[in-house]
Amino acid sequence: MSLKYKVLAKDGNARLGVLETAHGEVRTPAFMPVGTAATVKAMFPEDIKTTGADIILGNTYHLMLRGAAERIHKFGGLRKFMNWHGPILTDSGGFQVLSLTKLRKITEEGVTFRSHLDGTKYELTPERSMEIQYFLGSNITMILDECPPYPISHMKAKKSMELSLRWAERSKAAFIKREGHGIFGIVQGSVFEDLRARSAQTLVDMDFDGYALGGVAIGEMQELMFQTLEFTVPLLPQEKPRYLMGIGKPKDIVGSVMRGVDMFDCVLPSRSGRNGQAFVRGGTINIKNAKYSEDTKPLDDKCECYTCKNYSRAYLYHLVRCKEILGAMLVTMHNLTYYQDLMQALRKAIEEKRLSSFDSQGFI
């Protein structure tokens, strides 16, 4: 097996584990900061590790549009290019193409679309997506899939899911095997149990290194998302990692971990940081509010991040209100640390078999 995953402990459906890659271990449950265009916005790559992150996510679509994939390959891959020394997962570009409703055309071959940046025409096929992710040096490559909108009819969801399965076969065939690198399948089927079951079984039969759950948190309520997880996750192999794509609200992460999910990513902590919203124990605060203008406390007095050790809410209020770049950097660093602290707390709770009371422990 190209990637090695080991479950170390369980608490109900939740799993504590470790994923071994060619460039280091990933402790699970894991949250992956999103580095869309070869950078996690407002962060030095060297500082991402200090937040507690083991792995980051890169974006095929955005790097393709900037003509960067081949250039990055010449530099030795995304890891060397951006000075990040740990594992990298790259998404296939399928989700971003979903948002280009008026600029794209989906066929059996793949997706043709025009760049939202300059109108240039591109074609993204399973084979091209695999090539780009190879050029980037991804430890975890994602298949190209079609991510349907919500709500959607059963008939349309079925057609989309079947296309994704055919693309999954082509993606796996085009993937270049290397030790410590792997490829994940993506389960689709919207909120329909029969479609999710068929998608999951077909992908399991293809024998991927891990399995993602796509097409959730794109409009449906949290309760429906959790229901979808409850009938889908049990269909996936116990010995392989499970990745819920694009999920980032702390309560969604906790609920998904309780349902057996191992990996997450979202732009929420970094995007919120650039807009002055900080995640703290018990909720969030908007540092732009005037009540923080003379507040001498740190963002979170239980946080050990660089920001909380060195700067007051009053100073952060000043920076963010003045639109200083440092404000975005400091709040983003705190938010990413909060998310990694959350994952560490979840891992410890699973190990000590007290996950059922996690909501009452004051973290979220």
mmCIF file of N, CA and C in Angstrom, residues 126-246:
data_model
loop_
_atom_site.group_PDB
_atom_site.id
_atom_site.type_symbol
_atom_site.label_atom_id
_atom_site.label_comp_id
_atom_site.label_asym_id
_atom_site.label_seq_id
_atom_site.Cartn_x
_atom_site.Cartn_y
_atom_site.Cartn_z
ATOM 1 N N PRO A 126 -9.775 13.863 -16.102
ATOM 2 C CA PRO A 126 -9.158 13.093 -15.028
ATOM 3 C C PRO A 126 -7.651 12.937 -15.225
ATOM 4 N N GLU A 127 -7.243 12.705 -16.461
ATOM 5 C CA GLU A 127 -5.822 12.512 -16.740
ATOM 6 C C GLU A 127 -5.021 13.794 -16.499
ATOM 7 N N ARG A 128 -5.574 14.937 -16.909
ATOM 8 C CA ARG A 128 -4.874 16.210 -16.711
ATOM 9 C C ARG A 128 -4.816 16.568 -15.231
ATOM 10 N N SER A 129 -5.875 16.301 -14.489
ATOM 11 C CA SER A 129 -5.872 16.564 -13.052
ATOM 12 C C SER A 129 -4.799 15.741 -12.354
ATOM 13 N N MET A 130 -4.667 14.463 -12.743
ATOM 14 C CA MET A 130 -3.638 13.612 -12.153
ATOM 15 C C MET A 130 -2.237 14.136 -12.495
ATOM 16 N N GLU A 131 -2.081 14.612 -13.721
ATOM 17 C CA GLU A 131 -0.785 15.137 -14.143
ATOM 18 C C GLU A 131 -0.406 16.367 -13.327
ATOM 19 N N ILE A 132 -1.350 17.284 -13.159
ATOM 20 C CA ILE A 132 -1.066 18.498 -12.396
ATOM 21 C C ILE A 132 -0.710 18.156 -10.956
ATOM 22 N N GLN A 133 -1.479 17.257 -10.362
ATOM 23 C CA GLN A 133 -1.202 16.905 -8.971
ATOM 24 C C GLN A 133 0.127 16.178 -8.824
ATOM 25 N N TYR A 134 0.524 15.433 -9.856
ATOM 26 C CA TYR A 134 1.856 14.818 -9.870
ATOM 27 C C TYR A 134 2.934 15.889 -9.936
ATOM 28 N N PHE A 135 2.732 16.884 -10.810
ATOM 29 C CA PHE A 135 3.699 17.980 -10.915
ATOM 30 C C PHE A 135 3.855 18.711 -9.581
ATOM 31 N N LEU A 136 2.762 18.826 -8.831
ATOM 32 C CA LEU A 136 2.799 19.524 -7.547
ATOM 33 C C LEU A 136 3.457 18.690 -6.453
ATOM 34 N N GLY A 137 3.578 17.386 -6.680
ATOM 35 C CA GLY A 137 4.218 16.519 -5.703
ATOM 36 C C GLY A 137 3.316 16.129 -4.555
ATOM 37 N N SER A 138 2.031 15.991 -4.815
ATOM 38 C CA SER A 138 1.062 15.703 -3.764
ATOM 39 C C SER A 138 1.304 14.350 -3.117
ATOM 40 N N ASN A 139 1.266 14.311 -1.789
ATOM 41 C CA ASN A 139 1.268 13.027 -1.091
ATOM 42 C C ASN A 139 -0.081 12.343 -1.215
ATOM 43 N N ILE A 140 -1.147 13.153 -1.208
ATOM 44 C CA ILE A 140 -2.495 12.620 -1.377
ATOM 45 C C ILE A 140 -3.134 13.320 -2.572
ATOM 46 N N THR A 141 -3.398 12.545 -3.606
ATOM 47 C CA THR A 141 -4.030 13.027 -4.833
ATOM 48 C C THR A 141 -5.519 12.696 -4.771
ATOM 49 N N MET A 142 -6.348 13.632 -5.185
ATOM 50 C CA MET A 142 -7.794 13.402 -5.215
ATOM 51 C C MET A 142 -8.247 13.143 -6.646
ATOM 52 N N ILE A 143 -9.151 12.188 -6.826
ATOM 53 C CA ILE A 143 -9.701 11.929 -8.154
ATOM 54 C C ILE A 143 -10.474 13.161 -8.637
ATOM 55 N N LEU A 144 -10.624 13.273 -9.945
ATOM 56 C CA LEU A 144 -11.517 14.302 -10.489
ATOM 57 C C LEU A 144 -12.941 13.774 -10.424
ATOM 58 N N ASP A 145 -13.822 14.577 -9.851
ATOM 59 C CA ASP A 145 -15.230 14.182 -9.753
ATOM 60 C C ASP A 145 -16.099 15.378 -10.103
ATOM 61 N N GLU A 146 -17.370 15.115 -10.317
ATOM 62 C CA GLU A 146 -18.335 16.198 -10.485
ATOM 63 C C GLU A 146 -19.056 16.382 -9.151
ATOM 64 N N CYS A 147 -19.005 17.586 -8.648
ATOM 65 C CA CYS A 147 -19.672 17.885 -7.380
ATOM 66 C C CYS A 147 -20.994 18.572 -7.699
ATOM 67 N N PRO A 148 -22.124 17.849 -7.615
ATOM 68 C CA PRO A 148 -23.412 18.427 -8.010
ATOM 69 C C PRO A 148 -23.915 19.436 -6.984
ATOM 70 N N PRO A 149 -24.760 20.360 -7.400
ATOM 71 C CA PRO A 149 -25.308 21.360 -6.477
ATOM 72 C C PRO A 149 -26.360 20.738 -5.563
ATOM 73 N N TYR A 150 -26.789 21.501 -4.568
ATOM 74 C CA TYR A 150 -27.887 21.092 -3.695
ATOM 75 C C TYR A 150 -28.876 22.244 -3.640
ATOM 76 N N PRO A 151 -30.179 21.981 -3.736
ATOM 77 C CA PRO A 151 -30.805 20.664 -3.906
ATOM 78 C C PRO A 151 -30.703 20.163 -5.348
ATOM 79 N N ILE A 152 -30.889 18.846 -5.497
ATOM 80 C CA ILE A 152 -30.799 18.203 -6.804
ATOM 81 C C ILE A 152 -31.743 17.009 -6.805
ATOM 82 N N SER A 153 -32.308 16.697 -7.979
ATOM 83 C CA SER A 153 -33.205 15.550 -8.073
ATOM 84 C C SER A 153 -32.414 14.254 -8.014
ATOM 85 N N HIS A 154 -33.102 13.175 -7.671
ATOM 86 C CA HIS A 154 -32.456 11.861 -7.622
ATOM 87 C C HIS A 154 -31.901 11.477 -8.986
ATOM 88 N N MET A 155 -32.643 11.751 -10.037
ATOM 89 C CA MET A 155 -32.214 11.382 -11.380
ATOM 90 C C MET A 155 -30.925 12.115 -11.765
ATOM 91 N N LYS A 156 -30.870 13.417 -11.500
ATOM 92 C CA LYS A 156 -29.673 14.180 -11.838
ATOM 93 C C LYS A 156 -28.496 13.786 -10.955
ATOM 94 N N ALA A 157 -28.770 13.514 -9.677
ATOM 95 C CA ALA A 157 -27.703 13.088 -8.772
ATOM 96 C C ALA A 157 -27.133 11.740 -9.214
ATOM 97 N N LYS A 158 -27.990 10.857 -9.688
ATOM 98 C CA LYS A 158 -27.550 9.547 -10.163
ATOM 99 C C LYS A 158 -26.653 9.682 -11.387
ATOM 100 N N LYS A 159 -27.063 10.511 -12.320
ATOM 101 C CA LYS A 159 -26.283 10.718 -13.537
ATOM 102 C C LYS A 159 -24.902 11.302 -13.191
ATOM 103 N N SER A 160 -24.894 12.278 -12.280
ATOM 104 C CA SER A 160 -23.639 12.898 -11.871
ATOM 105 C C SER A 160 -22.741 11.889 -11.151
ATOM 106 N N MET A 161 -23.326 11.110 -10.261
ATOM 107 C CA MET A 161 -22.548 10.120 -9.505
ATOM 108 C C MET A 161 -21.926 9.083 -10.441
ATOM 109 N N GLU A 162 -22.676 8.641 -11.434
ATOM 110 C CA GLU A 162 -22.160 7.650 -12.377
ATOM 111 C C GLU A 162 -21.012 8.217 -13.209
ATOM 112 N N LEU A 163 -21.116 9.494 -13.587
ATOM 113 C CA LEU A 163 -20.023 10.134 -14.308
ATOM 114 C C LEU A 163 -18.776 10.198 -13.421
ATOM 115 N N SER A 164 -18.967 10.537 -12.150
ATOM 116 C CA SER A 164 -17.841 10.599 -11.221
ATOM 117 C C SER A 164 -17.174 9.239 -11.067
ATOM 118 N N LEU A 165 -17.951 8.165 -11.085
ATOM 119 C CA LEU A 165 -17.371 6.827 -10.980
ATOM 120 C C LEU A 165 -16.530 6.485 -12.214
ATOM 121 N N ARG A 166 -16.992 6.893 -13.373
ATOM 122 C CA ARG A 166 -16.203 6.642 -14.587
ATOM 123 C C ARG A 166 -14.916 7.473 -14.558
ATOM 124 N N TRP A 167 -15.023 8.700 -14.071
ATOM 125 C CA TRP A 167 -13.830 9.530 -13.938
ATOM 126 C C TRP A 167 -12.886 8.959 -12.878
ATOM 127 N N ALA A 168 -13.444 8.321 -11.845
ATOM 128 C CA ALA A 168 -12.615 7.716 -10.803
ATOM 129 C C ALA A 168 -11.732 6.623 -11.395
ATOM 130 N N GLU A 169 -12.304 5.795 -12.272
ATOM 131 C CA GLU A 169 -11.520 4.740 -12.927
ATOM 132 C C GLU A 169 -10.381 5.337 -13.740
ATOM 133 N N ARG A 170 -10.688 6.379 -14.480
ATOM 134 C CA ARG A 170 -9.657 7.017 -15.305
ATOM 135 C C ARG A 170 -8.598 7.698 -14.441
ATOM 136 N N SER A 171 -9.031 8.314 -13.339
ATOM 137 C CA SER A 171 -8.083 8.959 -12.434
ATOM 138 C C SER A 171 -7.111 7.936 -11.860
ATOM 139 N N LYS A 172 -7.637 6.812 -11.406
ATOM 140 C CA LYS A 172 -6.783 5.790 -10.801
ATOM 141 C C LYS A 172 -5.816 5.207 -11.830
ATOM 142 N N ALA A 173 -6.290 5.035 -13.050
ATOM 143 C CA ALA A 173 -5.429 4.497 -14.104
ATOM 144 C C ALA A 173 -4.293 5.458 -14.447
ATOM 145 N N ALA A 174 -4.550 6.763 -14.345
ATOM 146 C CA ALA A 174 -3.554 7.775 -14.700
ATOM 147 C C ALA A 174 -2.616 8.111 -13.550
ATOM 148 N N PHE A 175 -2.988 7.721 -12.336
ATOM 149 C CA PHE A 175 -2.179 8.041 -11.150
ATOM 150 C C PHE A 175 -0.858 7.289 -11.197
ATOM 151 N N ILE A 176 0.239 7.989 -10.926
ATOM 152 C CA ILE A 176 1.574 7.388 -10.922
ATOM 153 C C ILE A 176 1.902 6.953 -9.500
ATOM 154 N N LYS A 177 2.034 5.655 -9.291
ATOM 155 C CA LYS A 177 2.284 5.122 -7.956
ATOM 156 C C LYS A 177 3.700 5.443 -7.507
ATOM 157 N N ARG A 178 3.811 5.874 -6.252
ATOM 158 C CA ARG A 178 5.096 6.132 -5.607
ATOM 159 C C ARG A 178 4.952 5.785 -4.131
ATOM 160 N N GLU A 179 6.031 5.314 -3.534
ATOM 161 C CA GLU A 179 5.988 4.965 -2.117
ATOM 162 C C GLU A 179 5.700 6.223 -1.288
ATOM 163 N N GLY A 180 4.756 6.100 -0.368
ATOM 164 C CA GLY A 180 4.413 7.227 0.494
ATOM 165 C C GLY A 180 3.489 8.239 -0.140
ATOM 166 N N HIS A 181 2.950 7.912 -1.313
ATOM 167 C CA HIS A 181 1.977 8.764 -2.005
ATOM 168 C C HIS A 181 0.744 7.905 -2.323
ATOM 169 N N GLY A 182 -0.421 8.530 -2.324
ATOM 170 C CA GLY A 182 -1.626 7.755 -2.594
ATOM 171 C C GLY A 182 -2.712 8.583 -3.245
ATOM 172 N N ILE A 183 -3.801 7.919 -3.581
ATOM 173 C CA ILE A 183 -4.925 8.566 -4.252
ATOM 174 C C ILE A 183 -6.208 8.193 -3.518
ATOM 175 N N PHE A 184 -7.065 9.180 -3.306
ATOM 176 C CA PHE A 184 -8.342 8.991 -2.625
ATOM 177 C C PHE A 184 -9.485 9.014 -3.625
ATOM 178 N N GLY A 185 -10.446 8.114 -3.443
ATOM 179 C CA GLY A 185 -11.712 8.196 -4.161
ATOM 180 C C GLY A 185 -12.650 9.163 -3.441
ATOM 181 N N ILE A 186 -13.654 9.646 -4.156
ATOM 182 C CA ILE A 186 -14.606 10.596 -3.568
ATOM 183 C C ILE A 186 -16.022 10.057 -3.735
ATOM 184 N N VAL A 187 -16.690 9.790 -2.626
ATOM 185 C CA VAL A 187 -18.056 9.272 -2.645
ATOM 186 C C VAL A 187 -19.026 10.416 -2.938
ATOM 187 N N GLN A 188 -19.862 10.232 -3.952
ATOM 188 C CA GLN A 188 -20.885 11.219 -4.292
ATOM 189 C C GLN A 188 -22.274 10.566 -4.186
ATOM 190 N N GLY A 189 -23.313 11.312 -4.576
ATOM 191 C CA GLY A 189 -24.672 10.794 -4.475
ATOM 192 C C GLY A 189 -25.604 11.705 -3.725
ATOM 193 N N SER A 190 -25.156 12.958 -3.481
ATOM 194 C CA SER A 190 -25.965 13.952 -2.771
ATOM 195 C C SER A 190 -26.437 13.382 -1.432
ATOM 196 N N VAL A 191 -27.721 13.556 -1.096
ATOM 197 C CA VAL A 191 -28.232 13.090 0.200
ATOM 198 C C VAL A 191 -29.024 11.788 0.059
ATOM 199 N N PHE A 192 -28.875 11.114 -1.076
ATOM 200 C CA PHE A 192 -29.647 9.906 -1.352
ATOM 201 C C PHE A 192 -28.874 8.659 -0.916
ATOM 202 N N GLU A 193 -29.465 7.902 -0.001
ATOM 203 C CA GLU A 193 -28.774 6.770 0.594
ATOM 204 C C GLU A 193 -28.407 5.711 -0.430
ATOM 205 N N ASP A 194 -29.309 5.405 -1.369
ATOM 206 C CA ASP A 194 -29.017 4.364 -2.346
ATOM 207 C C ASP A 194 -27.867 4.765 -3.267
ATOM 208 N N LEU A 195 -27.801 6.051 -3.628
ATOM 209 C CA LEU A 195 -26.729 6.510 -4.504
ATOM 210 C C LEU A 195 -25.393 6.521 -3.770
ATOM 211 N N ARG A 196 -25.399 6.966 -2.518
ATOM 212 C CA ARG A 196 -24.171 6.954 -1.726
ATOM 213 C C ARG A 196 -23.659 5.517 -1.559
ATOM 214 N N ALA A 197 -24.576 4.588 -1.324
ATOM 215 C CA ALA A 197 -24.186 3.190 -1.139
ATOM 216 C C ALA A 197 -23.540 2.634 -2.399
ATOM 217 N N ARG A 198 -24.137 2.930 -3.548
ATOM 218 C CA ARG A 198 -23.571 2.427 -4.802
ATOM 219 C C ARG A 198 -22.216 3.060 -5.090
ATOM 220 N N SER A 199 -22.112 4.375 -4.864
ATOM 221 C CA SER A 199 -20.850 5.069 -5.089
ATOM 222 C C SER A 199 -19.762 4.513 -4.186
ATOM 223 N N ALA A 200 -20.082 4.356 -2.896
ATOM 224 C CA ALA A 200 -19.092 3.862 -1.941
ATOM 225 C C ALA A 200 -18.621 2.455 -2.298
ATOM 226 N N GLN A 201 -19.547 1.557 -2.608
ATOM 227 C CA GLN A 201 -19.175 0.178 -2.901
ATOM 228 C C GLN A 201 -18.315 0.083 -4.151
ATOM 229 N N THR A 202 -18.670 0.854 -5.163
ATOM 230 C CA THR A 202 -17.888 0.817 -6.403
ATOM 231 C C THR A 202 -16.476 1.334 -6.170
ATOM 232 N N LEU A 203 -16.345 2.404 -5.400
ATOM 233 C CA LEU A 203 -15.026 2.962 -5.117
ATOM 234 C C LEU A 203 -14.204 2.026 -4.236
ATOM 235 N N VAL A 204 -14.848 1.392 -3.268
ATOM 236 C CA VAL A 204 -14.141 0.425 -2.415
ATOM 237 C C VAL A 204 -13.608 -0.723 -3.263
ATOM 238 N N ASP A 205 -14.402 -1.168 -4.235
ATOM 239 C CA ASP A 205 -13.964 -2.244 -5.127
ATOM 240 C C ASP A 205 -12.750 -1.822 -5.965
ATOM 241 N N MET A 206 -12.636 -0.515 -6.225
ATOM 242 C CA MET A 206 -11.478 -0.012 -6.975
ATOM 243 C C MET A 206 -10.215 0.034 -6.124
ATOM 244 N N ASP A 207 -10.376 -0.029 -4.806
ATOM 245 C CA ASP A 207 -9.257 -0.098 -3.859
ATOM 246 C C ASP A 207 -8.392 1.160 -3.882
ATOM 247 N N PHE A 208 -8.961 2.263 -3.411
ATOM 248 C CA PHE A 208 -8.196 3.492 -3.246
ATOM 249 C C PHE A 208 -7.465 3.482 -1.903
ATOM 250 N N ASP A 209 -6.546 4.427 -1.731
ATOM 251 C CA ASP A 209 -5.776 4.524 -0.491
ATOM 252 C C ASP A 209 -6.563 5.173 0.640
ATOM 253 N N GLY A 210 -7.607 5.869 0.301
ATOM 254 C CA GLY A 210 -8.480 6.516 1.275
ATOM 255 C C GLY A 210 -9.737 6.961 0.563
ATOM 256 N N TYR A 211 -10.702 7.450 1.327
ATOM 257 C CA TYR A 211 -11.997 7.788 0.736
ATOM 258 C C TYR A 211 -12.504 9.115 1.295
ATOM 259 N N ALA A 212 -12.902 9.987 0.393
ATOM 260 C CA ALA A 212 -13.465 11.279 0.774
ATOM 261 C C ALA A 212 -14.968 11.257 0.578
ATOM 262 N N LEU A 213 -15.643 12.101 1.331
ATOM 263 C CA LEU A 213 -17.081 12.295 1.163
ATOM 264 C C LEU A 213 -17.275 13.680 0.569
ATOM 265 N N GLY A 214 -17.658 13.704 -0.701
ATOM 266 C CA GLY A 214 -17.869 14.964 -1.388
ATOM 267 C C GLY A 214 -19.339 15.309 -1.460
ATOM 268 N N GLY A 215 -19.623 16.519 -1.915
ATOM 269 C CA GLY A 215 -21.009 16.913 -2.138
ATOM 270 C C GLY A 215 -21.823 17.134 -0.882
ATOM 271 N N VAL A 216 -21.162 17.483 0.232
ATOM 272 C CA VAL A 216 -21.886 17.830 1.449
ATOM 273 C C VAL A 216 -21.495 19.247 1.861
ATOM 274 N N ALA A 217 -22.308 19.832 2.758
ATOM 275 C CA ALA A 217 -22.079 21.207 3.227
ATOM 276 C C ALA A 217 -22.052 22.189 2.062
ATOM 277 N N ILE A 218 -22.915 21.962 1.071
ATOM 278 C CA ILE A 218 -23.017 22.880 -0.064
ATOM 279 C C ILE A 218 -24.426 23.459 -0.144
ATOM 280 N N GLY A 219 -25.092 23.501 1.004
ATOM 281 C CA GLY A 219 -26.434 24.081 1.043
ATOM 282 C C GLY A 219 -27.386 23.389 1.986
ATOM 283 N N GLU A 220 -27.117 22.120 2.282
ATOM 284 C CA GLU A 220 -28.016 21.385 3.173
ATOM 285 C C GLU A 220 -27.740 21.759 4.630
ATOM 286 N N MET A 221 -28.714 21.547 5.502
ATOM 287 C CA MET A 221 -28.568 21.851 6.909
ATOM 288 C C MET A 221 -27.642 20.831 7.579
ATOM 289 N N GLN A 222 -27.115 21.221 8.743
ATOM 290 C CA GLN A 222 -26.190 20.348 9.466
ATOM 291 C C GLN A 222 -26.810 18.986 9.755
ATOM 292 N N GLU A 223 -28.066 18.960 10.151
ATOM 293 C CA GLU A 223 -28.717 17.702 10.490
ATOM 294 C C GLU A 223 -28.721 16.739 9.311
ATOM 295 N N LEU A 224 -28.993 17.269 8.116
ATOM 296 C CA LEU A 224 -29.015 16.421 6.926
ATOM 297 C C LEU A 224 -27.607 15.954 6.565
ATOM 298 N N MET A 225 -26.628 16.817 6.774
ATOM 299 C CA MET A 225 -25.245 16.420 6.527
ATOM 300 C C MET A 225 -24.861 15.268 7.451
ATOM 301 N N PHE A 226 -25.206 15.383 8.733
ATOM 302 C CA PHE A 226 -24.885 14.317 9.683
ATOM 303 C C PHE A 226 -25.615 13.020 9.325
ATOM 304 N N GLN A 227 -26.852 13.123 8.871
ATOM 305 C CA GLN A 227 -27.590 11.933 8.457
ATOM 306 C C GLN A 227 -26.888 11.249 7.292
ATOM 307 N N THR A 228 -26.398 12.056 6.351
ATOM 308 C CA THR A 228 -25.684 11.503 5.198
ATOM 309 C C THR A 228 -24.416 10.781 5.643
ATOM 310 N N LEU A 229 -23.707 11.356 6.601
ATOM 311 C CA LEU A 229 -22.517 10.705 7.132
ATOM 312 C C LEU A 229 -22.874 9.389 7.812
ATOM 313 N N GLU A 230 -23.966 9.390 8.543
ATOM 314 C CA GLU A 230 -24.349 8.202 9.315
ATOM 315 C C GLU A 230 -24.641 6.991 8.446
ATOM 316 N N PHE A 231 -25.183 7.204 7.239
ATOM 317 C CA PHE A 231 -25.428 6.040 6.385
ATOM 318 C C PHE A 231 -24.313 5.804 5.366
ATOM 319 N N THR A 232 -23.343 6.738 5.269
ATOM 320 C CA THR A 232 -22.269 6.565 4.293
ATOM 321 C C THR A 232 -20.980 6.058 4.921
ATOM 322 N N VAL A 233 -20.563 6.646 6.041
ATOM 323 C CA VAL A 233 -19.276 6.291 6.650
ATOM 324 C C VAL A 233 -19.159 4.798 6.952
ATOM 325 N N PRO A 234 -20.203 4.126 7.475
ATOM 326 C CA PRO A 234 -20.066 2.695 7.755
ATOM 327 C C PRO A 234 -19.783 1.838 6.527
ATOM 328 N N LEU A 235 -20.004 2.380 5.329
ATOM 329 C CA LEU A 235 -19.759 1.632 4.103
ATOM 330 C C LEU A 235 -18.288 1.646 3.705
ATOM 331 N N LEU A 236 -17.487 2.471 4.372
ATOM 332 C CA LEU A 236 -16.087 2.637 4.001
ATOM 333 C C LEU A 236 -15.185 1.746 4.849
ATOM 334 N N PRO A 237 -14.037 1.324 4.299
ATOM 335 C CA PRO A 237 -13.155 0.392 5.016
ATOM 336 C C PRO A 237 -12.651 0.968 6.338
ATOM 337 N N GLN A 238 -12.616 0.128 7.353
ATOM 338 C CA GLN A 238 -12.122 0.548 8.662
ATOM 339 C C GLN A 238 -10.630 0.889 8.625
ATOM 340 N N GLU A 239 -9.895 0.238 7.744
ATOM 341 C CA GLU A 239 -8.438 0.367 7.768
ATOM 342 C C GLU A 239 -7.909 1.505 6.894
ATOM 343 N N LYS A 240 -8.802 2.338 6.361
ATOM 344 C CA LYS A 240 -8.364 3.434 5.507
ATOM 345 C C LYS A 240 -8.958 4.758 5.981
ATOM 346 N N PRO A 241 -8.235 5.865 5.733
ATOM 347 C CA PRO A 241 -8.703 7.167 6.225
ATOM 348 C C PRO A 241 -9.925 7.674 5.475
ATOM 349 N N ARG A 242 -10.721 8.489 6.189
ATOM 350 C CA ARG A 242 -11.943 9.079 5.641
ATOM 351 C C ARG A 242 -11.852 10.587 5.761
ATOM 352 N N TYR A 243 -12.160 11.251 4.676
ATOM 353 C CA TYR A 243 -11.929 12.698 4.549
ATOM 354 C C TYR A 243 -13.228 13.387 4.172
ATOM 355 N N LEU A 244 -13.658 14.336 4.990
ATOM 356 C CA LEU A 244 -14.861 15.118 4.710
ATOM 357 C C LEU A 244 -14.428 16.455 4.138
ATOM 358 N N MET A 245 -14.714 16.665 2.872
ATOM 359 C CA MET A 245 -14.141 17.788 2.144
ATOM 360 C C MET A 245 -14.869 19.107 2.418
ATOM 361 N N GLY A 246 -14.076 20.145 2.720
ATOM 362 C CA GLY A 246 -14.607 21.496 2.828
ATOM 363 C C GLY A 246 -15.369 21.811 4.096
#
